Structure formats: structure tokens, C-alpha cells
Amino acid sequence: MAAPGAFAPQLSGFEGDPLLGADGRLRVAPDGSSIIPLGPDRWYRSDWYQQTGNGNAQRSQWFDDEGRLLHTSTRGIRYGDRLEGSDLLWKIELRDEQGGYQGTGLADAQGKVHFPPMREAGDWMVIAPDRMAWQGRDGGARIFSLDGREVLHIDAQEIWVGGPFADRKVYVICGDYEMAPCRVQDEKGAVLLSGNFDEARAAGDDGWWLRQLDTWARVDAAGARVDPALYQGATLWPRYRSSVRFDRAADRPLEVRRHANGLDSDAPERGWLLDDGRFVALPASATGMIVDYCPGRWLLRGEDAGESIVDAQGRVVAQARSLGFNDHPAFPWRLRNAHDGAGAAILDCDGRVLFEQADVVDYRATDAGVLGTLAGERSPRLWIGADLQPHLVPPGLWLREDYIAVPLLVLDDDEGNAHLYNTQLEKLVAVSFGSAEELTATQLIFLRDGSYGMMLADGREVLPPLYTQILPMSAERIWTRQYVGRDGDWKNEITLFDGSQRVLVRRRFESGGMGKVAAREGGDGVPGILDLSLGSMTVDGMSYGLRQWLGRDGEVLASAVHCTAEQRGSEADSGVLLGRGWRVDSDPKRPCYVPAVVMQAAQDSGIR
């Protein structure tokens, strides 16, 4: 049976974190070390901070959601950011068993260090599906295969200029001074060609495009010229690293002007150098700049406002008039605004018009679709979703870009009121409200007259605006919080509703708040657990902080009591963590005394 998930709350009065199961069981007791989530069913505990410099041995441990110890190491490991381009690896810092710094490396969620740590400054990067690189900040690089083997070492006195290429495990390496030669070398150390060039890019038939300053030449595998033409491109510094695969500019075609006979007196022809070794001429009308249009598509602008869309082979795909356009982040659309006789439109990557309406002058992309502004109006009133069907909302109302969850749209009016529009019903479905708090495709949490309520997609207010907070955990579980009482005797009341708004649990307490378990505590793996702060209770002049975690049906999974130093007669605060049939004190030798009234507040669903 799969584990139901776990979380690691950060507790007041404790040094270190516990690991609690979503069922309320204590999986790993706190012992002075922090626990962090690494991914589904994986947790990491480390003494990296607590034991630095005190002579104690380092300790690193990996657990699953059940609290089973999967792996342990006496090396100190600190996880940092995920490695860009990898779903499995994190950047880490390493210390040896005595706490000595070893460098930075890469590790997975199991704690396996995949590559040797590097002590010098630099960075790790993915450079090919099966190649990883360490690039030193002061020069030099080391290339590794995914099994940890070093396949190439580039000295600090040399510059890694390019490679590996899509179909060749070879690299371009140059000396670090202007007149030093460059070479193309494979991972076995064999030099395929060398010479006075600044950059090399793979071309067809094992040949190369070689650049010296701003001039390219086509050569064969041995470096011999295969045609007399010269290709003049952008002026670049020597050893410019434009062909290194992690450079995003390397994906764009190389634009040059071709001199067919290799003479400056030749009439230059504008075109691209392709990976297959060909030069392709661009349309003569394309005299203006080249702009990224779609993946594998570029827009060539002409002086007469005519434009060509070309593919990566330089072939004209379509003619277009799209002098002002925006990319769409989710769909393969380009949005053209009205300009110089060209109407606003939604285009595909081949330049075909997908949607056009004569009175629209501007389109703006959102994640779920497109907003359109009509001529003479200041804000968008037209909505076009993924199905390209238009929805024009009533006059005097404007679309809210940050509150769209198809089929629901939140609209604003000029008086500052908000409205809910359902595109399936093609109408406003509710009376106005002050503002939106949270919107999904099925429900809206809204604010009216200073209190929160909730309505469904058809506009029915299933929870009236009475609440200080509404926290949906799922479609079937919703928590609310409100102040109840009178004449200064106010209390917090929390209520758990099911999907039919039936009350499952209701509790009252003096003060505090509620929220979901934070992501840094593993909340993504336990989305139905409520983190409830009951504030402080004062007994005999002493304050006790109380915090609880409630499950899907409102049952108390665990409780934590925070005791101050004065309550213990010691120099430090402490804490007590309670569950069904178990108790953990932060200092078992000097446990905090918890008064009966505080324990009573914590006693619910079997907590003792």
C-alpha cells in the first residue's frame, strides 16, 4: 500500500524538524537537524549548519514518506537549486567527514553524487542529452558522460568555444590569446583539424563552417576549402563562444552576406549558413531585420512593410503583414496589432489568420487565451479562448487579465465593482462584488463589504460573504474562518464544509489563523492538511503557543505546544509535539509542563 504522504513542520521551541505522516503518525523524530523535501516520497536531513566547526562528524540522511532510512552518509551535503535542464539533479555543496569543504557537485534525490566535486568557482550545466560540463569561472572546463566518466578536460589556459554538436561528440578549443590556434578535438584526444580560426560549426559531410573574426568559410573534414566563396557575418571578438550549445543564440541560423568569388568586389548576397553545409539566399525583398517568429520560423522584414515568414532552411512559408506582434505563451499563435493598414489578428506559425475582427485594434496574450480591445475603447472587452470562439462582454465592463479560469471571467466596471461572467452561459451570472480572491473553473472566492464568500460557476453564492478567510482544500473540502461573538467577546470560528456545503467540523478558539502546509515543509505532498495556529493561551501569567494539523475530515493529526524559557526556568525555549499515543519533547531531560487547560485545548480526536 502506498504511503499517504508526509510533511516536516518547522516548530517553535525545537531544534530540528520532525517528519509526520499524513495519517498523523510520527515518522522521524526531531533531533536538532532540519528536514527538507527533495521530491515525491523523498526527504533529506542534514547537520550541515548545526555541526559546522564544532568537531562533530557530519551526518546526511535520506528518508521516504514512511520514515524509512534509505541512505546515510558521513559527508556533509547541502542541496541548492535544481540543475537547469535536468529533472533528477541538484547543485550541492560537499564537506568531508571532518567538515572540510570539498567543493560543489551534483546529486540526486537519493544522495548519490554523480560527478566529482569542484573546489574552484564555476558552474555545472547540461550541454547535451548525454553530456554534462563544469565550466570554471577562471577558464577551463571538464566534460562528463552521465555515468560520471570524465570524457574531456580543457585546461584553464584554453577556451572552450563550441561543441558538442548534435551529431558529433567533438569540441572547439582555442588558446587564450588572440593569435593562438584553435582546434577541433574529439573525446579521445584526436585533433580533427586545427588552424587560425576563432570558431567552428558542424556542417554536412563531416565538414565545417570556420569563422575568423567576421568572415566564414566552408571547409571539409581536414580543413581544406571546398568553395572559393567567403561569407561575411557579424563582427565578433576572437574566441566568441557563440557555438557552445548552452548559448541560446546558437539555435538561430547564421546570417551572412555571400561573396561568391571570395572578393570584396563581388555583389554580396544575403542569406544563411545551414548545418548541412549549404548557403541559402534569402528573398531579395527581405532588406530589413530578421525577427524570431515561431520555433523554426523567422520573420524577414522588408522596406515596403511586406514581410516573409521563412523556415530553418530559408524557404518562404508565407507572406505576412505583422509589424507588431506578441508571442502567445501557451499556444502556437502570434498576435498582430492593427498597424499601417494591417488589421489586428491572431495568426498561426505559417502566417495564416486564425481569427480576425474588423473593430479590434489590439490583442494581448494570457495563459488561457487572448484579450481583445475594440476601437475607441481603453481596455479589453473581447475574450478569445483556446477554441478561438469570441466572447464579447457587455459594454461598460472590462476583462481582468489576472482572473481568468475558463469558462469563468472576472470583469471590472468603472466604479470599481467586479462581476462574474460565464462564457458557456454567455452572460453575467452574479450580482457585483468588491474583488476576487481566488478563481477556478468551478468556483470563485470573492470579497464583498469586507468579508469573503464563495460562489459557483452559475453564480450561486453557496457561502455568503461572512468570512475572514475561505480556504478550499479540494472540491469536496473547504475551510472557513470568521469572527463570532459580541460586546468585545469575539472568538475565531473555523468550519469544514464538504462539496455540498454540509458542516463536517466546527471549532472555536481565542485567536490565530489557518493555512495550507507550506511548500518548504512538504505541503505539495499533503494538499488536504490544514495548518492551524491557535495563537497563545495565557495560564497563571504564562503564555503557551498552540499549533495543530488537521486532516481531510477535520481530525487532529498532531499538536505542538511552544513553551518559553521562563516557563521552564531555563535559558532556552522548548516545545512539546503530541500525537495519538505519542509525545516528543524538545528536551526530554527538562520537559515543559503543559497546564491541563492547554492540554484540554489540544485534546481532540484522541490527542493526549
mmCIF file with all atom_site columns, N, CA, C and O in Angstrom, residues 164-211:
data_model
loop_
_atom_site.group_PDB
_atom_site.id
_atom_site.type_symbol
_atom_site.label_atom_id
_atom_site.label_alt_id
_atom_site.label_comp_id
_atom_site.label_asym_id
_atom_site.label_entity_id
_atom_site.label_seq_id
_atom_site.pdbx_PDB_ins_code
_atom_site.Cartn_x
_atom_site.Cartn_y
_atom_site.Cartn_z
_atom_site.occupancy
_atom_site.B_iso_or_equiv
_atom_site.pdbx_formal_charge
_atom_site.auth_seq_id
_atom_site.auth_comp_id
_atom_site.auth_asym_id
_atom_site.auth_atom_id
_atom_site.pdbx_PDB_model_num
ATOM 1   N N  . PRO A 1 164 ? 29.611 19.963 -27.482 1.00 0.00 ? 164 PRO A N  1
ATOM 2   C CA . PRO A 1 164 ? 29.465 19.005 -28.573 1.00 0.00 ? 164 PRO A CA 1
ATOM 3   C C  . PRO A 1 164 ? 28.337 19.422 -29.519 1.00 0.00 ? 164 PRO A C  1
ATOM 4   O O  . PRO A 1 164 ? 27.457 20.185 -29.143 1.00 0.00 ? 164 PRO A O  1
ATOM 5   N N  . PHE A 1 165 ? 28.382 18.899 -30.739 1.00 0.00 ? 165 PHE A N  1
ATOM 6   C CA . PHE A 1 165 ? 27.366 19.214 -31.725 1.00 0.00 ? 165 PHE A CA 1
ATOM 7   C C  . PHE A 1 165 ? 26.326 18.099 -31.765 1.00 0.00 ? 165 PHE A C  1
ATOM 8   O O  . PHE A 1 165 ? 26.532 17.021 -31.212 1.00 0.00 ? 165 PHE A O  1
ATOM 9   N N  . ALA A 1 166 ? 25.213 18.371 -32.418 1.00 0.00 ? 166 ALA A N  1
ATOM 10  C CA . ALA A 1 166 ? 24.078 17.451 -32.355 1.00 0.00 ? 166 ALA A CA 1
ATOM 11  C C  . ALA A 1 166 ? 24.448 16.042 -32.782 1.00 0.00 ? 166 ALA A C  1
ATOM 12  O O  . ALA A 1 166 ? 23.980 15.061 -32.203 1.00 0.00 ? 166 ALA A O  1
ATOM 13  N N  . ASP A 1 167 ? 25.308 15.889 -33.785 1.00 0.00 ? 167 ASP A N  1
ATOM 14  C CA . ASP A 1 167 ? 25.652 14.561 -34.292 1.00 0.00 ? 167 ASP A CA 1
ATOM 15  C C  . ASP A 1 167 ? 27.134 14.234 -34.156 1.00 0.00 ? 167 ASP A C  1
ATOM 16  O O  . ASP A 1 167 ? 27.620 13.266 -34.745 1.00 0.00 ? 167 ASP A O  1
ATOM 17  N N  . ARG A 1 168 ? 27.877 15.046 -33.379 1.00 0.00 ? 168 ARG A N  1
ATOM 18  C CA . ARG A 1 168 ? 29.320 14.811 -33.247 1.00 0.00 ? 168 ARG A CA 1
ATOM 19  C C  . ARG A 1 168 ? 29.766 15.144 -31.826 1.00 0.00 ? 168 ARG A C  1
ATOM 20  O O  . ARG A 1 168 ? 29.542 16.261 -31.339 1.00 0.00 ? 168 ARG A O  1
ATOM 21  N N  . LYS A 1 169 ? 30.405 14.190 -31.179 1.00 0.00 ? 169 LYS A N  1
ATOM 22  C CA . LYS A 1 169 ? 30.966 14.431 -29.859 1.00 0.00 ? 169 LYS A CA 1
ATOM 23  C C  . LYS A 1 169 ? 32.371 15.022 -30.023 1.00 0.00 ? 169 LYS A C  1
ATOM 24  O O  . LYS A 1 169 ? 33.382 14.404 -29.676 1.00 0.00 ? 169 LYS A O  1
ATOM 25  N N  . VAL A 1 170 ? 32.428 16.211 -30.589 1.00 0.00 ? 170 VAL A N  1
ATOM 26  C CA . VAL A 1 170 ? 33.692 16.916 -30.779 1.00 0.00 ? 170 VAL A CA 1
ATOM 27  C C  . VAL A 1 170 ? 33.541 18.330 -30.240 1.00 0.00 ? 170 VAL A C  1
ATOM 28  O O  . VAL A 1 170 ? 32.424 18.838 -30.075 1.00 0.00 ? 170 VAL A O  1
ATOM 29  N N  . TYR A 1 171 ? 34.692 18.971 -29.982 1.00 0.00 ? 171 TYR A N  1
ATOM 30  C CA . TYR A 1 171 ? 34.703 20.255 -29.289 1.00 0.00 ? 171 TYR A CA 1
ATOM 31  C C  . TYR A 1 171 ? 35.687 21.198 -29.972 1.00 0.00 ? 171 TYR A C  1
ATOM 32  O O  . TYR A 1 171 ? 36.711 20.759 -30.512 1.00 0.00 ? 171 TYR A O  1
ATOM 33  N N  . VAL A 1 172 ? 35.368 22.478 -29.916 1.00 0.00 ? 172 VAL A N  1
ATOM 34  C CA . VAL A 1 172 ? 36.249 23.506 -30.459 1.00 0.00 ? 172 VAL A CA 1
ATOM 35  C C  . VAL A 1 172 ? 36.980 24.143 -29.286 1.00 0.00 ? 172 VAL A C  1
ATOM 36  O O  . VAL A 1 172 ? 36.356 24.663 -28.358 1.00 0.00 ? 172 VAL A O  1
ATOM 37  N N  . ILE A 1 173 ? 38.306 24.099 -29.328 1.00 0.00 ? 173 ILE A N  1
ATOM 38  C CA . ILE A 1 173 ? 39.143 24.571 -28.221 1.00 0.00 ? 173 ILE A CA 1
ATOM 39  C C  . ILE A 1 173 ? 40.188 25.515 -28.795 1.00 0.00 ? 173 ILE A C  1
ATOM 40  O O  . ILE A 1 173 ? 40.845 25.211 -29.792 1.00 0.00 ? 173 ILE A O  1
ATOM 41  N N  . CYS A 1 174 ? 40.344 26.667 -28.145 1.00 0.00 ? 174 CYS A N  1
ATOM 42  C CA . CYS A 1 174 ? 41.285 27.688 -28.620 1.00 0.00 ? 174 CYS A CA 1
ATOM 43  C C  . CYS A 1 174 ? 42.224 28.096 -27.500 1.00 0.00 ? 174 CYS A C  1
ATOM 44  O O  . CYS A 1 174 ? 41.905 27.965 -26.314 1.00 0.00 ? 174 CYS A O  1
ATOM 45  N N  . GLY A 1 175 ? 43.382 28.601 -27.887 1.00 0.00 ? 175 GLY A N  1
ATOM 46  C CA . GLY A 1 175 ? 44.274 29.213 -26.913 1.00 0.00 ? 175 GLY A CA 1
ATOM 47  C C  . GLY A 1 175 ? 43.666 30.502 -26.385 1.00 0.00 ? 175 GLY A C  1
ATOM 48  O O  . GLY A 1 175 ? 42.761 31.088 -26.985 1.00 0.00 ? 175 GLY A O  1
ATOM 49  N N  . ASP A 1 176 ? 44.165 30.958 -25.241 1.00 0.00 ? 176 ASP A N  1
ATOM 50  C CA . ASP A 1 176 ? 43.541 32.107 -24.593 1.00 0.00 ? 176 ASP A CA 1
ATOM 51  C C  . ASP A 1 176 ? 44.168 33.441 -25.009 1.00 0.00 ? 176 ASP A C  1
ATOM 52  O O  . ASP A 1 176 ? 43.974 34.446 -24.342 1.00 0.00 ? 176 ASP A O  1
ATOM 53  N N  . TYR A 1 177 ? 44.939 33.476 -26.105 1.00 0.00 ? 177 TYR A N  1
ATOM 54  C CA . TYR A 1 177 ? 45.428 34.758 -26.611 1.00 0.00 ? 177 TYR A CA 1
ATOM 55  C C  . TYR A 1 177 ? 45.066 34.841 -28.098 1.00 0.00 ? 177 TYR A C  1
ATOM 56  O O  . TYR A 1 177 ? 44.831 33.822 -28.770 1.00 0.00 ? 177 TYR A O  1
ATOM 57  N N  . GLU A 1 178 ? 45.023 36.047 -28.633 1.00 0.00 ? 178 GLU A N  1
ATOM 58  C CA . GLU A 1 178 ? 44.387 36.293 -29.917 1.00 0.00 ? 178 GLU A CA 1
ATOM 59  C C  . GLU A 1 178 ? 44.991 35.512 -31.066 1.00 0.00 ? 178 GLU A C  1
ATOM 60  O O  . GLU A 1 178 ? 44.280 35.016 -31.934 1.00 0.00 ? 178 GLU A O  1
ATOM 61  N N  . MET A 1 179 ? 46.301 35.338 -31.104 1.00 0.00 ? 179 MET A N  1
ATOM 62  C CA . MET A 1 179 ? 46.941 34.690 -32.253 1.00 0.00 ? 179 MET A CA 1
ATOM 63  C C  . MET A 1 179 ? 47.103 33.184 -32.061 1.00 0.00 ? 179 MET A C  1
ATOM 64  O O  . MET A 1 179 ? 47.632 32.502 -32.927 1.00 0.00 ? 179 MET A O  1
ATOM 65  N N  . ALA A 1 180 ? 46.647 32.650 -30.913 1.00 0.00 ? 180 ALA A N  1
ATOM 66  C CA . ALA A 1 180 ? 46.799 31.212 -30.679 1.00 0.00 ? 180 ALA A CA 1
ATOM 67  C C  . ALA A 1 180 ? 45.893 30.434 -31.616 1.00 0.00 ? 180 ALA A C  1
ATOM 68  O O  . ALA A 1 180 ? 44.799 30.870 -31.959 1.00 0.00 ? 180 ALA A O  1
ATOM 69  N N  . PRO A 1 181 ? 46.332 29.263 -32.079 1.00 0.00 ? 181 PRO A N  1
ATOM 70  C CA . PRO A 1 181 ? 45.488 28.467 -32.967 1.00 0.00 ? 181 PRO A CA 1
ATOM 71  C C  . PRO A 1 181 ? 44.312 27.842 -32.214 1.00 0.00 ? 181 PRO A C  1
ATOM 72  O O  . PRO A 1 181 ? 44.328 27.713 -30.988 1.00 0.00 ? 181 PRO A O  1
ATOM 73  N N  . CYS A 1 182 ? 43.321 27.447 -32.986 1.00 0.00 ? 182 CYS A N  1
ATOM 74  C CA . CYS A 1 182 ? 42.186 26.698 -32.457 1.00 0.00 ? 182 CYS A CA 1
ATOM 75  C C  . CYS A 1 182 ? 42.197 25.304 -33.063 1.00 0.00 ? 182 CYS A C  1
ATOM 76  O O  . CYS A 1 182 ? 42.817 25.069 -34.118 1.00 0.00 ? 182 CYS A O  1
ATOM 77  N N  . ARG A 1 183 ? 41.523 24.382 -32.407 1.00 0.00 ? 183 ARG A N  1
ATOM 78  C CA . ARG A 1 183 ? 41.465 23.017 -32.924 1.00 0.00 ? 183 ARG A CA 1
ATOM 79  C C  . ARG A 1 183 ? 40.074 22.435 -32.675 1.00 0.00 ? 183 ARG A C  1
ATOM 80  O O  . ARG A 1 183 ? 39.347 22.873 -31.783 1.00 0.00 ? 183 ARG A O  1
ATOM 81  N N  . VAL A 1 184 ? 39.742 21.453 -33.491 1.00 0.00 ? 184 VAL A N  1
ATOM 82  C CA . VAL A 1 184 ? 38.551 20.634 -33.271 1.00 0.00 ? 184 VAL A CA 1
ATOM 83  C C  . VAL A 1 184 ? 39.033 19.275 -32.812 1.00 0.00 ? 184 VAL A C  1
ATOM 84  O O  . VAL A 1 184 ? 39.819 18.619 -33.507 1.00 0.00 ? 184 VAL A O  1
ATOM 85  N N  . GLN A 1 185 ? 38.570 18.855 -31.629 1.00 0.00 ? 185 GLN A N  1
ATOM 86  C CA . GLN A 1 185 ? 39.112 17.656 -30.988 1.00 0.00 ? 185 GLN A CA 1
ATOM 87  C C  . GLN A 1 185 ? 37.970 16.766 -30.524 1.00 0.00 ? 185 GLN A C  1
ATOM 88  O O  . GLN A 1 185 ? 36.945 17.253 -30.056 1.00 0.00 ? 185 GLN A O  1
ATOM 89  N N  . ASP A 1 186 ? 38.155 15.440 -30.653 1.00 0.00 ? 186 ASP A N  1
ATOM 90  C CA . ASP A 1 186 ? 37.139 14.530 -30.141 1.00 0.00 ? 186 ASP A CA 1
ATOM 91  C C  . ASP A 1 186 ? 37.464 14.137 -28.702 1.00 0.00 ? 186 ASP A C  1
ATOM 92  O O  . ASP A 1 186 ? 38.466 14.582 -28.129 1.00 0.00 ? 186 ASP A O  1
ATOM 93  N N  . GLU A 1 187 ? 36.614 13.296 -28.103 1.00 0.00 ? 187 GLU A N  1
ATOM 94  C CA . GLU A 1 187 ? 36.761 12.969 -26.688 1.00 0.00 ? 187 GLU A CA 1
ATOM 95  C C  . GLU A 1 187 ? 37.916 11.999 -26.425 1.00 0.00 ? 187 GLU A C  1
ATOM 96  O O  . GLU A 1 187 ? 38.310 11.815 -25.272 1.00 0.00 ? 187 GLU A O  1
ATOM 97  N N  . LYS A 1 188 ? 38.469 11.403 -27.470 1.00 0.00 ? 188 LYS A N  1
ATOM 98  C CA . LYS A 1 188 ? 39.638 10.528 -27.305 1.00 0.00 ? 188 LYS A CA 1
ATOM 99  C C  . LYS A 1 188 ? 40.945 11.282 -27.434 1.00 0.00 ? 188 LYS A C  1
ATOM 100 O O  . LYS A 1 188 ? 42.023 10.689 -27.335 1.00 0.00 ? 188 LYS A O  1
ATOM 101 N N  . GLY A 1 189 ? 40.844 12.598 -27.688 1.00 0.00 ? 189 GLY A N  1
ATOM 102 C CA . GLY A 1 189 ? 42.049 13.410 -27.816 1.00 0.00 ? 189 GLY A CA 1
ATOM 103 C C  . GLY A 1 189 ? 42.520 13.609 -29.227 1.00 0.00 ? 189 GLY A C  1
ATOM 104 O O  . GLY A 1 189 ? 43.497 14.348 -29.454 1.00 0.00 ? 189 GLY A O  1
ATOM 105 N N  . ALA A 1 190 ? 41.873 12.980 -30.194 1.00 0.00 ? 190 ALA A N  1
ATOM 106 C CA . ALA A 1 190 ? 42.299 13.130 -31.582 1.00 0.00 ? 190 ALA A CA 1
ATOM 107 C C  . ALA A 1 190 ? 41.907 14.513 -32.096 1.00 0.00 ? 190 ALA A C  1
ATOM 108 O O  . ALA A 1 190 ? 40.763 14.951 -31.935 1.00 0.00 ? 190 ALA A O  1
ATOM 109 N N  . VAL A 1 191 ? 42.875 15.205 -32.731 1.00 0.00 ? 191 VAL A N  1
ATOM 110 C CA . VAL A 1 191 ? 42.625 16.518 -33.312 1.00 0.00 ? 191 VAL A CA 1
ATOM 111 C C  . VAL A 1 191 ? 42.180 16.314 -34.754 1.00 0.00 ? 191 VAL A C  1
ATOM 112 O O  . VAL A 1 191 ? 42.927 15.788 -35.592 1.00 0.00 ? 191 VAL A O  1
ATOM 113 N N  . LEU A 1 192 ? 40.946 16.739 -35.055 1.00 0.00 ? 192 LEU A N  1
ATOM 114 C CA . LEU A 1 192 ? 40.395 16.554 -36.397 1.00 0.00 ? 192 LEU A CA 1
ATOM 115 C C  . LEU A 1 192 ? 40.882 17.624 -37.352 1.00 0.00 ? 192 LEU A C  1
ATOM 116 O O  . LEU A 1 192 ? 41.076 17.362 -38.538 1.00 0.00 ? 192 LEU A O  1
ATOM 117 N N  . LEU A 1 193 ? 41.037 18.845 -36.866 1.00 0.00 ? 193 LEU A N  1
ATOM 118 C CA . LEU A 1 193 ? 41.630 19.919 -37.667 1.00 0.00 ? 193 LEU A CA 1
ATOM 119 C C  . LEU A 1 193 ? 42.063 21.022 -36.737 1.00 0.00 ? 193 LEU A C  1
ATOM 120 O O  . LEU A 1 193 ? 41.584 21.135 -35.602 1.00 0.00 ? 193 LEU A O  1
ATOM 121 N N  . SER A 1 194 ? 42.983 21.824 -37.190 1.00 0.00 ? 194 SER A N  1
ATOM 122 C CA . SER A 1 194 ? 43.450 22.964 -36.400 1.00 0.00 ? 194 SER A CA 1
ATOM 123 C C  . SER A 1 194 ? 43.841 24.069 -37.360 1.00 0.00 ? 194 SER A C  1
ATOM 124 O O  . SER A 1 194 ? 44.057 23.837 -38.554 1.00 0.00 ? 194 SER A O  1
ATOM 125 N N  . GLY A 1 195 ? 43.916 25.287 -36.828 1.00 0.00 ? 195 GLY A N  1
ATOM 126 C CA . GLY A 1 195 ? 44.290 26.392 -37.690 1.00 0.00 ? 195 GLY A CA 1
ATOM 127 C C  . GLY A 1 195 ? 43.984 27.733 -37.067 1.00 0.00 ? 195 GLY A C  1
ATOM 128 O O  . GLY A 1 195 ? 43.634 27.836 -35.887 1.00 0.00 ? 195 GLY A O  1
ATOM 129 N N  . ASN A 1 196 ? 44.106 28.747 -37.894 1.00 0.00 ? 196 ASN A N  1
ATOM 130 C CA . ASN A 1 196 ? 43.915 30.119 -37.445 1.00 0.00 ? 196 ASN A CA 1
ATOM 131 C C  . ASN A 1 196 ? 42.440 30.503 -37.667 1.00 0.00 ? 196 ASN A C  1
ATOM 132 O O  . ASN A 1 196 ? 42.093 31.174 -38.637 1.00 0.00 ? 196 ASN A O  1
ATOM 133 N N  . PHE A 1 197 ? 41.594 30.045 -36.805 1.00 0.00 ? 197 PHE A N  1
ATOM 134 C CA . PHE A 1 197 ? 40.175 30.421 -36.848 1.00 0.00 ? 197 PHE A CA 1
ATOM 135 C C  . PHE A 1 197 ? 39.707 30.666 -35.416 1.00 0.00 ? 197 PHE A C  1
ATOM 136 O O  . PHE A 1 197 ? 40.375 30.307 -34.452 1.00 0.00 ? 197 PHE A O  1
ATOM 137 N N  . ASP A 1 198 ? 38.568 31.321 -35.290 1.00 0.00 ? 198 ASP A N  1
ATOM 138 C CA . ASP A 1 198 ? 38.038 31.691 -33.975 1.00 0.00 ? 198 ASP A CA 1
ATOM 139 C C  . ASP A 1 198 ? 36.851 30.837 -33.553 1.00 0.00 ? 198 ASP A C  1
ATOM 140 O O  . ASP A 1 198 ? 36.497 30.813 -32.374 1.00 0.00 ? 198 ASP A O  1
ATOM 141 N N  . GLU A 1 199 ? 36.211 30.188 -34.502 1.00 0.00 ? 199 GLU A N  1
ATOM 142 C CA . GLU A 1 199 ? 35.015 29.427 -34.183 1.00 0.00 ? 199 GLU A CA 1
ATOM 143 C C  . GLU A 1 199 ? 34.800 28.410 -35.289 1.00 0.00 ? 199 GLU A C  1
ATOM 144 O O  . GLU A 1 199 ? 35.167 28.627 -36.448 1.00 0.00 ? 199 GLU A O  1
ATOM 145 N N  . ALA A 1 200 ? 34.188 27.261 -34.919 1.00 0.00 ? 200 ALA A N  1
ATOM 146 C CA . ALA A 1 200 ? 33.825 26.243 -35.898 1.00 0.00 ? 200 ALA A CA 1
ATOM 147 C C  . ALA A 1 200 ? 32.434 25.736 -35.591 1.00 0.00 ? 200 ALA A C  1
ATOM 148 O O  . ALA A 1 200 ? 32.081 25.546 -34.421 1.00 0.00 ? 200 ALA A O  1
ATOM 149 N N  . ARG A 1 201 ? 31.661 25.531 -36.655 1.00 0.00 ? 201 ARG A N  1
ATOM 150 C CA . ARG A 1 201 ? 30.330 24.938 -36.509 1.00 0.00 ? 201 ARG A CA 1
ATOM 151 C C  . ARG A 1 201 ? 30.224 23.769 -37.479 1.00 0.00 ? 201 ARG A C  1
ATOM 152 O O  . ARG A 1 201 ? 30.672 23.855 -38.624 1.00 0.00 ? 201 ARG A O  1
ATOM 153 N N  . ALA A 1 202 ? 29.603 22.688 -37.000 1.00 0.00 ? 202 ALA A N  1
ATOM 154 C CA . ALA A 1 202 ? 29.492 21.486 -37.826 1.00 0.00 ? 202 ALA A CA 1
ATOM 155 C C  . ALA A 1 202 ? 28.655 21.759 -39.059 1.00 0.00 ? 202 ALA A C  1
ATOM 156 O O  . ALA A 1 202 ? 27.638 22.450 -39.007 1.00 0.00 ? 202 ALA A O  1
ATOM 157 N N  . ALA A 1 203 ? 29.085 21.217 -40.188 1.00 0.00 ? 203 ALA A N  1
ATOM 158 C CA . ALA A 1 203 ? 28.346 21.306 -41.449 1.00 0.00 ? 203 ALA A CA 1
ATOM 159 C C  . ALA A 1 203 ? 28.271 19.905 -42.049 1.00 0.00 ? 203 ALA A C  1
ATOM 160 O O  . ALA A 1 203 ? 28.795 18.934 -41.489 1.00 0.00 ? 203 ALA A O  1
ATOM 161 N N  . GLY A 1 204 ? 27.613 19.771 -43.199 1.00 0.00 ? 204 GLY A N  1
ATOM 162 C CA . GLY A 1 204 ? 27.375 18.456 -43.786 1.00 0.00 ? 204 GLY A CA 1
ATOM 163 C C  . GLY A 1 204 ? 28.644 17.755 -44.229 1.00 0.00 ? 204 GLY A C  1
ATOM 164 O O  . GLY A 1 204 ? 29.700 18.366 -44.410 1.00 0.00 ? 204 GLY A O  1
ATOM 165 N N  . ASP A 1 205 ? 28.543 16.416 -44.408 1.00 0.00 ? 205 ASP A N  1
ATOM 166 C CA . ASP A 1 205 ? 29.645 15.576 -44.892 1.00 0.00 ? 205 ASP A CA 1
ATOM 167 C C  . ASP A 1 205 ? 30.889 15.692 -44.024 1.00 0.00 ? 205 ASP A C  1
ATOM 168 O O  . ASP A 1 205 ? 32.022 15.722 -44.518 1.00 0.00 ? 205 ASP A O  1
ATOM 169 N N  . ASP A 1 206 ? 30.690 15.767 -42.704 1.00 0.00 ? 206 ASP A N  1
ATOM 170 C CA . ASP A 1 206 ? 31.798 15.884 -41.746 1.00 0.00 ? 206 ASP A CA 1
ATOM 171 C C  . ASP A 1 206 ? 32.605 17.160 -41.938 1.00 0.00 ? 206 ASP A C  1
ATOM 172 O O  . ASP A 1 206 ? 33.719 17.281 -41.406 1.00 0.00 ? 206 ASP A O  1
ATOM 173 N N  . GLY A 1 207 ? 32.076 18.111 -42.706 1.00 0.00 ? 207 GLY A N  1
ATOM 174 C CA . GLY A 1 207 ? 32.790 19.368 -42.917 1.00 0.00 ? 207 GLY A CA 1
ATOM 175 C C  . GLY A 1 207 ? 32.452 20.395 -41.853 1.00 0.00 ? 207 GLY A C  1
ATOM 176 O O  . GLY A 1 207 ? 31.776 20.112 -40.859 1.00 0.00 ? 207 GLY A O  1
ATOM 177 N N  . TRP A 1 208 ? 32.945 21.625 -42.093 1.00 0.00 ? 208 TRP A N  1
ATOM 178 C CA . TRP A 1 208 ? 32.829 22.668 -41.070 1.00 0.00 ? 208 TRP A CA 1
ATOM 179 C C  . TRP A 1 208 ? 32.619 24.022 -41.720 1.00 0.00 ? 208 TRP A C  1
ATOM 180 O O  . TRP A 1 208 ? 33.042 24.273 -42.855 1.00 0.00 ? 208 TRP A O  1
ATOM 181 N N  . TRP A 1 209 ? 31.931 24.874 -40.977 1.00 0.00 ? 209 TRP A N  1
ATOM 182 C CA . TRP A 1 209 ? 31.993 26.313 -41.209 1.00 0.00 ? 209 TRP A CA 1
ATOM 183 C C  . TRP A 1 209 ? 33.013 26.859 -40.228 1.00 0.00 ? 209 TRP A C  1
ATOM 184 O O  . TRP A 1 209 ? 32.899 26.648 -39.018 1.00 0.00 ? 209 TRP A O  1
ATOM 185 N N  . LEU A 1 210 ? 34.029 27.559 -40.728 1.00 0.00 ? 210 LEU A N  1
ATOM 186 C CA . LEU A 1 210 ? 35.051 28.160 -39.886 1.00 0.00 ? 210 LEU A CA 1
ATOM 187 C C  . LEU A 1 210 ? 34.940 29.674 -39.948 1.00 0.00 ? 210 LEU A C  1
ATOM 188 O O  . LEU A 1 210 ? 34.784 30.250 -41.032 1.00 0.00 ? 210 LEU A O  1
ATOM 189 N N  . ARG A 1 211 ? 35.056 30.303 -38.790 1.00 0.00 ? 211 ARG A N  1
ATOM 190 C CA . ARG A 1 211 ? 34.996 31.772 -38.734 1.00 0.00 ? 211 ARG A CA 1
ATOM 191 C C  . ARG A 1 211 ? 36.321 32.328 -38.257 1.00 0.00 ? 211 ARG A C  1
ATOM 192 O O  . ARG A 1 211 ? 36.908 31.826 -37.283 1.00 0.00 ? 211 ARG A O  1
#
